[in-house]
Structures are given as structure tokens and as C-alpha cells.
Coordinates of C-alpha atoms and ligand atoms in Angstrom, one line a residue:
M1 CA 11.2 -38.0 -80.0
K2 CA 9.4 -40.9 -79.7
I3 CA 8.2 -43.1 -82.7
I4 CA 5.1 -45.5 -81.8
S5 CA 3.0 -47.5 -83.7
S6 CA 1.1 -49.2 -81.0
I7 CA -1.9 -47.8 -79.2
D8 CA -1.0 -49.5 -75.8
E9 CA 2.4 -47.8 -75.9
L10 CA 0.6 -44.7 -76.8
R11 CA -1.3 -45.0 -74.0
D12 CA 1.7 -45.3 -71.9
Q13 CA 3.6 -42.9 -73.0
L14 CA 0.8 -40.6 -72.7
R15 CA -0.5 -41.2 -69.4
G16 CA -1.1 -38.2 -67.2
Q17 CA -0.7 -35.8 -69.9
L18 CA -3.5 -33.3 -69.6
R19 CA -2.7 -30.6 -72.0
T20 CA -1.5 -33.1 -75.1
V21 CA -2.0 -30.9 -78.1
F22 CA -2.3 -33.3 -81.7
V23 CA -1.9 -32.6 -85.2
P24 CA -3.0 -35.5 -87.4
T25 CA -1.4 -35.9 -90.7
M26 CA -1.0 -38.2 -93.8
G27 CA 3.0 -37.8 -94.1
N28 CA 4.9 -36.1 -97.1
L29 CA 5.3 -33.6 -94.5
H30 CA 5.7 -29.9 -96.2
E31 CA 5.5 -26.1 -94.8
G32 CA 2.3 -26.2 -94.4
H33 CA 2.4 -28.9 -92.0
L34 CA 5.1 -27.8 -90.1
S35 CA 3.4 -24.1 -89.8
L36 CA 0.4 -26.6 -87.8
M37 CA 3.3 -27.9 -85.3
R38 CA 4.4 -24.3 -84.9
L39 CA 1.1 -23.2 -84.1
A40 CA 0.2 -26.5 -82.0
R41 CA 3.2 -25.4 -79.8
K42 CA 1.0 -22.2 -78.7
H43 CA -1.9 -24.5 -77.6
G44 CA -0.4 -26.9 -75.5
D45 CA 2.4 -29.6 -74.4
P46 CA 3.5 -32.0 -75.5
I47 CA 3.1 -32.3 -79.3
V48 CA 2.0 -35.7 -80.8
A49 CA 2.1 -35.8 -84.2
S50 CA 0.6 -38.5 -86.6
I51 CA 1.3 -40.0 -89.6
F52 CA -1.4 -42.5 -91.1
I53 CA -2.7 -42.8 -94.7
N54 CA -5.5 -43.3 -94.2
R55 CA -7.2 -46.0 -96.7
L56 CA -11.0 -45.6 -95.7
Q57 CA -10.9 -41.8 -96.9
F58 CA -9.8 -43.0 -100.5
G59 CA -12.2 -44.2 -103.2
P60 CA -11.4 -46.5 -105.4
N61 CA -10.4 -44.6 -108.1
E62 CA -8.1 -42.4 -105.9
D63 CA -4.7 -41.9 -105.6
F64 CA -4.0 -44.5 -102.2
E65 CA -1.5 -46.6 -103.3
K66 CA 0.5 -44.1 -105.1
Y67 CA 0.0 -41.4 -101.6
P68 CA 3.6 -40.5 -101.2
R69 CA 5.6 -41.6 -98.6
T70 CA 8.4 -40.0 -97.0
F71 CA 8.5 -41.4 -93.4
A72 CA 12.4 -41.1 -93.3
A73 CA 12.4 -37.2 -94.2
D74 CA 8.9 -36.4 -92.0
V75 CA 10.6 -37.9 -88.8
E76 CA 13.4 -35.2 -89.1
K77 CA 11.2 -32.4 -89.9
L78 CA 9.4 -33.4 -86.6
E79 CA 12.5 -33.9 -84.5
K80 CA 13.5 -30.2 -85.9
E81 CA 9.9 -29.0 -84.9
G82 CA 10.3 -30.3 -81.4
V83 CA 7.7 -33.1 -81.9
Y84 CA 7.4 -35.4 -78.3
V85 CA 5.3 -38.4 -80.1
L86 CA 5.4 -39.7 -83.6
F87 CA 2.1 -41.9 -83.5
A88 CA 2.8 -44.4 -86.8
P89 CA 0.7 -47.0 -86.5
A90 CA 0.6 -49.7 -89.3
E91 CA -2.6 -50.8 -90.8
K92 CA -2.5 -53.4 -88.5
D93 CA -2.3 -51.3 -85.4
L94 CA -5.3 -49.0 -86.5
Y95 CA -7.6 -51.3 -88.1
P96 CA -6.8 -55.0 -86.4
E97 CA -10.4 -55.6 -88.1
P98 CA -12.6 -54.6 -90.2
Q99 CA -13.6 -51.0 -88.9
E100 CA -17.5 -51.9 -89.6
F101 CA -18.0 -49.0 -86.8
R102 CA -18.4 -45.4 -88.8
V103 CA -18.9 -42.1 -88.5
Q104 CA -21.4 -40.7 -90.5
P105 CA -21.3 -37.1 -91.1
P106 CA -25.1 -35.6 -91.9
D107 CA -25.7 -35.1 -95.6
D108 CA -26.0 -31.5 -95.2
I109 CA -22.8 -31.2 -94.3
G110 CA -21.0 -34.1 -95.5
G111 CA -22.8 -34.5 -98.7
I112 CA -22.0 -31.2 -100.2
L113 CA -18.8 -30.0 -102.3
E114 CA -16.1 -32.5 -101.7
G115 CA -18.5 -34.9 -100.3
E116 CA -20.4 -34.8 -103.5
F117 CA -17.3 -35.9 -105.5
R118 CA -16.0 -37.9 -103.0
P119 CA -18.3 -40.3 -101.7
G120 CA -17.0 -42.3 -98.5
F121 CA -14.6 -39.4 -97.9
F122 CA -15.6 -37.7 -94.8
N123 CA -17.5 -40.8 -93.3
G124 CA -13.6 -42.3 -93.6
V125 CA -11.7 -39.0 -92.3
T126 CA -13.8 -38.4 -89.2
T127 CA -13.7 -42.4 -88.6
V128 CA -10.0 -42.1 -88.4
V129 CA -10.0 -38.8 -86.5
L130 CA -12.7 -40.2 -83.8
K131 CA -10.1 -43.0 -83.5
L132 CA -7.3 -41.5 -83.7
F133 CA -8.3 -38.9 -80.5
S134 CA -9.5 -42.2 -78.9
C135 CA -5.8 -43.0 -79.0
V136 CA -4.2 -39.9 -78.4
Q137 CA -7.0 -38.3 -76.2
P138 CA -5.6 -34.6 -76.7
R139 CA -7.1 -31.5 -75.3
V140 CA -6.8 -29.5 -78.4
A141 CA -6.0 -30.7 -81.5
V142 CA -5.0 -28.6 -84.9
F143 CA -6.5 -29.0 -89.0
G144 CA -5.6 -26.5 -91.6
K145 CA -8.1 -24.1 -93.1
K146 CA -7.1 -25.4 -96.8
D147 CA -9.1 -28.7 -96.0
Y148 CA -11.8 -26.1 -94.8
Q149 CA -14.9 -28.1 -95.3
Q150 CA -13.3 -31.2 -92.9
L151 CA -12.2 -28.8 -90.3
M152 CA -15.9 -27.8 -90.4
I153 CA -16.8 -31.5 -90.5
I154 CA -14.4 -32.1 -87.9
R155 CA -15.5 -29.5 -85.3
N156 CA -19.0 -30.7 -85.5
M157 CA -18.4 -33.9 -84.8
A158 CA -16.2 -33.0 -81.6
R159 CA -19.3 -30.5 -80.6
Q160 CA -21.9 -33.5 -80.9
F161 CA -19.7 -35.8 -79.1
S162 CA -18.9 -33.8 -76.4
L163 CA -15.0 -34.8 -77.0
P164 CA -13.0 -33.1 -74.6
T165 CA -10.9 -31.7 -77.3
E166 CA -10.7 -28.6 -78.6
I167 CA -10.6 -27.6 -82.5
I168 CA -7.9 -25.0 -83.6
A169 CA -7.6 -23.7 -86.7
A170 CA -4.9 -23.1 -89.0
E171 CA -4.5 -20.5 -91.9
T172 CA -3.4 -21.9 -95.1
F173 CA 0.5 -21.9 -96.0
R174 CA 1.0 -20.8 -99.6
A175 CA 4.0 -20.8 -101.6
E176 CA 4.9 -17.4 -102.7
D177 CA 3.0 -17.4 -106.3
G178 CA -0.1 -18.2 -104.1
L179 CA -0.5 -22.1 -104.6
A180 CA -2.1 -23.8 -100.9
L181 CA 0.8 -26.3 -99.9
S182 CA -0.7 -29.8 -100.3
S183 CA 1.0 -33.1 -100.9
R184 CA -0.7 -33.5 -104.1
N185 CA 1.0 -30.5 -105.7
G186 CA 3.8 -33.1 -106.1
Y187 CA 2.2 -35.2 -108.8
L188 CA 2.4 -31.5 -110.8
N189 CA 4.8 -31.1 -113.6
T190 CA 6.4 -28.1 -114.6
A191 CA 3.8 -27.0 -116.6
Q192 CA 1.2 -27.5 -114.1
R193 CA 3.0 -26.2 -111.3
A194 CA 3.0 -22.8 -113.2
E195 CA -0.5 -23.0 -114.0
A196 CA -1.2 -24.4 -110.8
P197 CA -1.9 -20.9 -109.1
T198 CA -5.0 -19.6 -111.2
L199 CA -6.9 -21.7 -109.2
Y200 CA -6.4 -19.0 -106.1
A201 CA -6.0 -16.2 -108.8
Q202 CA -10.0 -17.5 -109.5
L203 CA -10.8 -17.5 -105.7
N204 CA -9.5 -14.1 -105.5
A205 CA -11.4 -13.1 -108.4
V206 CA -14.8 -14.4 -107.1
A207 CA -14.1 -13.0 -103.4
D208 CA -13.0 -9.3 -104.8
A209 CA -16.2 -9.3 -106.9
V210 CA -18.4 -9.8 -103.8
R211 CA -16.5 -7.8 -101.5
G212 CA -17.4 -5.4 -104.4
G213 CA -20.9 -5.7 -103.6
S214 CA -21.4 -8.2 -106.9
H215 CA -24.4 -10.7 -105.8
D216 CA -24.9 -12.6 -108.9
L217 CA -23.0 -15.9 -107.3
A218 CA -23.9 -18.4 -109.9
Q219 CA -22.7 -15.9 -112.8
L220 CA -19.3 -15.1 -110.8
E221 CA -18.9 -18.8 -109.8
K222 CA -19.7 -19.6 -113.7
S223 CA -17.4 -17.1 -114.8
A224 CA -14.7 -18.9 -112.2
M225 CA -15.4 -22.4 -113.7
D226 CA -15.2 -21.0 -117.6
T227 CA -12.0 -19.3 -117.1
L228 CA -10.1 -22.7 -115.5
A229 CA -11.7 -24.6 -118.0
A230 CA -10.6 -22.2 -120.6
R231 CA -7.0 -23.1 -119.6
G232 CA -7.1 -26.9 -119.6
W233 CA -8.3 -27.5 -115.7
Q234 CA -11.7 -29.9 -115.1
P235 CA -13.3 -27.3 -112.2
D236 CA -15.2 -29.9 -110.1
Y237 CA -16.9 -26.9 -108.5
I238 CA -16.3 -23.1 -107.3
S239 CA -18.9 -22.2 -104.8
V240 CA -19.5 -19.0 -102.7
R241 CA -20.9 -20.8 -99.1
K242 CA -21.8 -19.1 -95.4
R243 CA -18.7 -19.6 -93.5
I244 CA -21.3 -21.1 -90.8
N245 CA -22.6 -24.0 -92.2
L246 CA -21.4 -24.1 -95.9
Q247 CA -24.8 -23.9 -97.2
A248 CA -25.1 -21.2 -100.2
P249 CA -26.5 -17.9 -99.2
S250 CA -29.8 -16.5 -99.6
A251 CA -30.0 -12.6 -101.0
Q252 CA -31.0 -11.9 -97.3
D253 CA -27.4 -13.8 -96.1
L254 CA -25.9 -11.3 -98.7
A255 CA -27.9 -8.2 -98.0
Q256 CA -26.7 -8.6 -94.2
N257 CA -23.0 -9.5 -94.7
E258 CA -23.0 -12.9 -93.7
A259 CA -19.2 -14.2 -93.2
L260 CA -18.9 -15.9 -96.6
V261 CA -16.0 -18.5 -98.2
V262 CA -15.8 -19.4 -101.4
L263 CA -14.8 -23.0 -101.9
A264 CA -12.8 -24.9 -105.1
A265 CA -11.9 -28.1 -106.3
A266 CA -10.6 -28.8 -110.1
K267 CA -8.1 -31.3 -112.3
I268 CA -5.3 -30.5 -113.5
G269 CA -3.9 -33.0 -115.8
N270 CA -4.6 -35.7 -112.9
T271 CA -4.7 -34.1 -110.0
R272 CA -7.1 -33.2 -108.2
L273 CA -6.2 -29.5 -106.2
I274 CA -8.9 -27.9 -103.6
D275 CA -8.7 -24.6 -102.4
N276 CA -10.5 -21.7 -100.4
L277 CA -10.9 -18.2 -99.3
E278 CA -12.6 -16.4 -96.3
I279 CA -14.4 -13.4 -98.4
Ligands
LIG1 O1 -6.3 -33.8 -93.5 C1 -5.5 -34.8 -93.7 O2 -4.2 -35.3 -93.7 C2 -6.2 -36.3 -93.1 O3 -7.7 -36.0 -93.5 C3 -6.4 -36.4 -92.1 C4 -7.1 -35.3 -91.1 C5 -4.8 -36.7 -91.6 C6 -7.3 -37.9 -91.5 O4 -6.8 -38.9 -92.2

């Protein structure tokens, strides 16, 4: 595996490749990321991964400084997955000057859910993803459904900018007890780790009720949030949305069996976890 930090070198290395498949990450790789690499292999060749902790997508009080940096271990894992190039730019490589041109996702999709609780987050994500796409020029890129709203926003961005990159969605990789794998799980202490699967359990409770014909979404969402709060969580939201645009379903949508997803974000201690479940 070639490890490249400069954009020019990356372009030289990938020149002429027509089927490049790309998996962008912020490192601290776990089985969830590796499952993205395995899915990538089915959709193109060569596989290019990136590791870049993107300051633009972190709020002022978020965990940019303490975000886990495990480069040597990450390299070993990517080598085993047959990754051809790891693009690992330093900040000065990707942002040699202040990044003043930005991608601004529309409010109806970028200002809700995560966008409401993490202002600027999706602006930072789409800006870096567009820039990484411009560097790698992939035919296909893989994103996890764990970050459901991110996936949808990147899909919409790729469509609206007519990017020549097909966006592939990977299923969420879960621990045996249901907890979605995430780099931020590493912040949890033993007691918090034992409690963490409750988030997924509450998503299942809401999803099961909706599947069973319950249409009082506000009540279901409140009950799941109350359950979390009673167990010591600080929930930001648990919300049933339409998969197509992440807007709240109308009574008519529910009657017509519109495809839905329930999304959640909640803090346990100082660690904010997100998860979702298609209904
Ligand atoms: O999902 C992530 O790890 C990041 O948001 C991404 C897509 C690599 C952009 O920094």
C-alpha cells in the first residue's frame, strides 16, 4: 500500500485509473470501516482510502483535539484489506490556505437533526468530501448508513453537482449487543459501554411499534427519549423520518406505507452517540 500525503503525488499515482473506488475516513479504524473496504472491493479497483481528521466539521466545543489518532494501527489494517493507496494529507496539504469556498447543504436537509445540534457540521463534511473527490476522482465512493443523514446529503450533493462518482451505501456494522461501531465508542467507560446498546434498543422499540401499526409518532419518540433520560442519557432527538428526504411523514405518508427510518442522537456521559434504523 502506498501512503501519499500530497495531492499532486496522489494524482500521479492514480492517473489513468477509471474504476477507482474510494472510502474516506477520519482514521481510528474499526471493523465497521473495514466492512466498507470489503464492500468497496466489490465495486471497483483500485481501492483508495483516506484518513483525514477534518477540522471544518468539528464545532468549537467538540472533540477535534482529542479525536483518536491511531495511524500506525490503521495502516496495518488497511494493508490487510488490500487497499492500494492511503491518502493521508496533513492539514497543510488539503487546506494550504483557509478554505473560504465551501459547500453549503440546503437547510431542509442540512439544518435538521444533526444539522440542528451540530451547526456547520454538514458544511464541513460536504466541503471536505467534495475536495477529497476532486483529489481522488473516484468512480465509486462508499459511505456507511451509520451516518444516515451524511450519506443522504453526500448523495444529493453528488447528484446536484453532476459528480462522476456513484455513492454506495454500506450497512451499519454492530457489536453483538447491537451497539453500532463508532470511533467515539472508545470514549465510553465500562459502565457506559454496557449501557450504550440501549440506544439501539430504543430505535428497535420505535421501529417495532410503527411496523405494528402505531402512527402516533410523537408519543413513540417521546417515550423512547424519556426511557433514555430515565437511564441517565441526554437525548438530542429520536425521530421517525421519511427515508427519501428525512422530512417528518404525514398521516397520509404513514397510511401509504412510505419507507421510513428512525434516527437518534444522545449523550451518555460526555460521549454523543448517533444511530438509526430503517423501518
Ligand atoms: O464519516 C466520516 O468519517 C467523515 O465525516 C468523512 C466522510 C470522512 C468526512 O470527513
